[in-house]
Amino acid sequence: MTRREAKNLFRNIEESNADPEDKLMAIQEVLDMETHNSITKQEILSALRWVVEEYL
């Protein structure tokens, strides 16, 4: 998965029909980015909400 694909999946994580494993890979890719200037707070909260709903 490219960084661009990961960011796109991360940005639309709740609406995406992607496999949960791919979503986790996208989250990991975003976490490993040097800066997060292109990611909004709402997108981060959405990804966190998805993790909580999916795994807790």
Tab-separated table of C-alpha atoms in Angstrom:
chain	number	residue	atom	x	y	z
A	1	MET	CA	0.000	0.000	0.000
A	2	THR	CA	1.409	3.350	-0.989
A	3	ARG	CA	1.410	6.293	1.378
A	4	ARG	CA	-1.182	8.033	-0.809
A	5	GLU	CA	-3.478	4.984	-0.702
A	6	ALA	CA	-3.022	4.746	3.067
A	7	LYS	CA	-3.895	8.411	3.571
A	8	ASN	CA	-6.973	8.110	1.359
A	9	LEU	CA	-8.171	5.031	3.233
A	10	PHE	CA	-7.399	6.682	6.578
A	11	ARG	CA	-9.377	9.779	5.592
A	12	ASN	CA	-12.443	7.686	4.714
A	13	ILE	CA	-12.013	4.821	7.134
A	14	GLU	CA	-15.601	4.640	8.389
A	15	GLU	CA	-17.156	4.843	4.918
A	16	SER	CA	-14.738	2.453	3.242
A	17	ASN	CA	-15.641	-1.146	2.467
A	18	ALA	CA	-11.971	-2.132	2.648
A	19	ASP	CA	-10.864	-5.153	4.620
A	20	PRO	CA	-10.233	-4.357	8.318
A	21	GLU	CA	-6.634	-5.551	7.940
A	22	ASP	CA	-6.091	-2.986	5.164
A	23	LYS	CA	-7.574	-0.292	7.386
A	24	LEU	CA	-5.168	-1.214	10.166
A	25	MET	CA	-2.259	-1.109	7.718
A	26	ALA	CA	-3.388	2.361	6.616
A	27	ILE	CA	-3.542	3.522	10.227
A	28	GLN	CA	-0.051	2.149	10.846
A	29	GLU	CA	1.266	3.891	7.734
A	30	VAL	CA	-0.184	7.210	8.878
A	31	LEU	CA	1.210	6.715	12.386
A	32	ASP	CA	4.654	6.153	10.883
A	33	MET	CA	4.552	9.373	8.840
A	34	GLU	CA	7.122	11.981	9.793
A	35	THR	CA	4.519	14.765	9.940
A	36	HIS	CA	0.736	14.769	10.074
A	37	ASN	CA	0.042	18.214	8.650
A	38	SER	CA	-2.180	16.797	5.907
A	39	ILE	CA	-4.380	14.849	8.347
A	40	THR	CA	-7.184	16.686	10.123
A	41	LYS	CA	-8.161	16.195	13.726
A	42	GLN	CA	-11.564	14.941	12.561
A	43	GLU	CA	-9.913	12.273	10.396
A	44	ILE	CA	-7.792	11.119	13.347
A	45	LEU	CA	-10.857	10.966	15.580
A	46	SER	CA	-12.737	9.028	12.914
A	47	ALA	CA	-9.953	6.447	12.690
A	48	LEU	CA	-9.807	6.141	16.465
A	49	ARG	CA	-13.586	5.733	16.599
A	50	TRP	CA	-13.383	2.974	13.975
A	51	VAL	CA	-10.721	1.103	15.993
A	52	VAL	CA	-12.779	1.321	19.179
A	53	GLU	CA	-15.988	0.188	17.472
A	54	GLU	CA	-14.275	-2.614	15.564
A	55	TYR	CA	-12.135	-4.055	18.351
A	56	LEU	CA	-13.723	-3.174	21.692
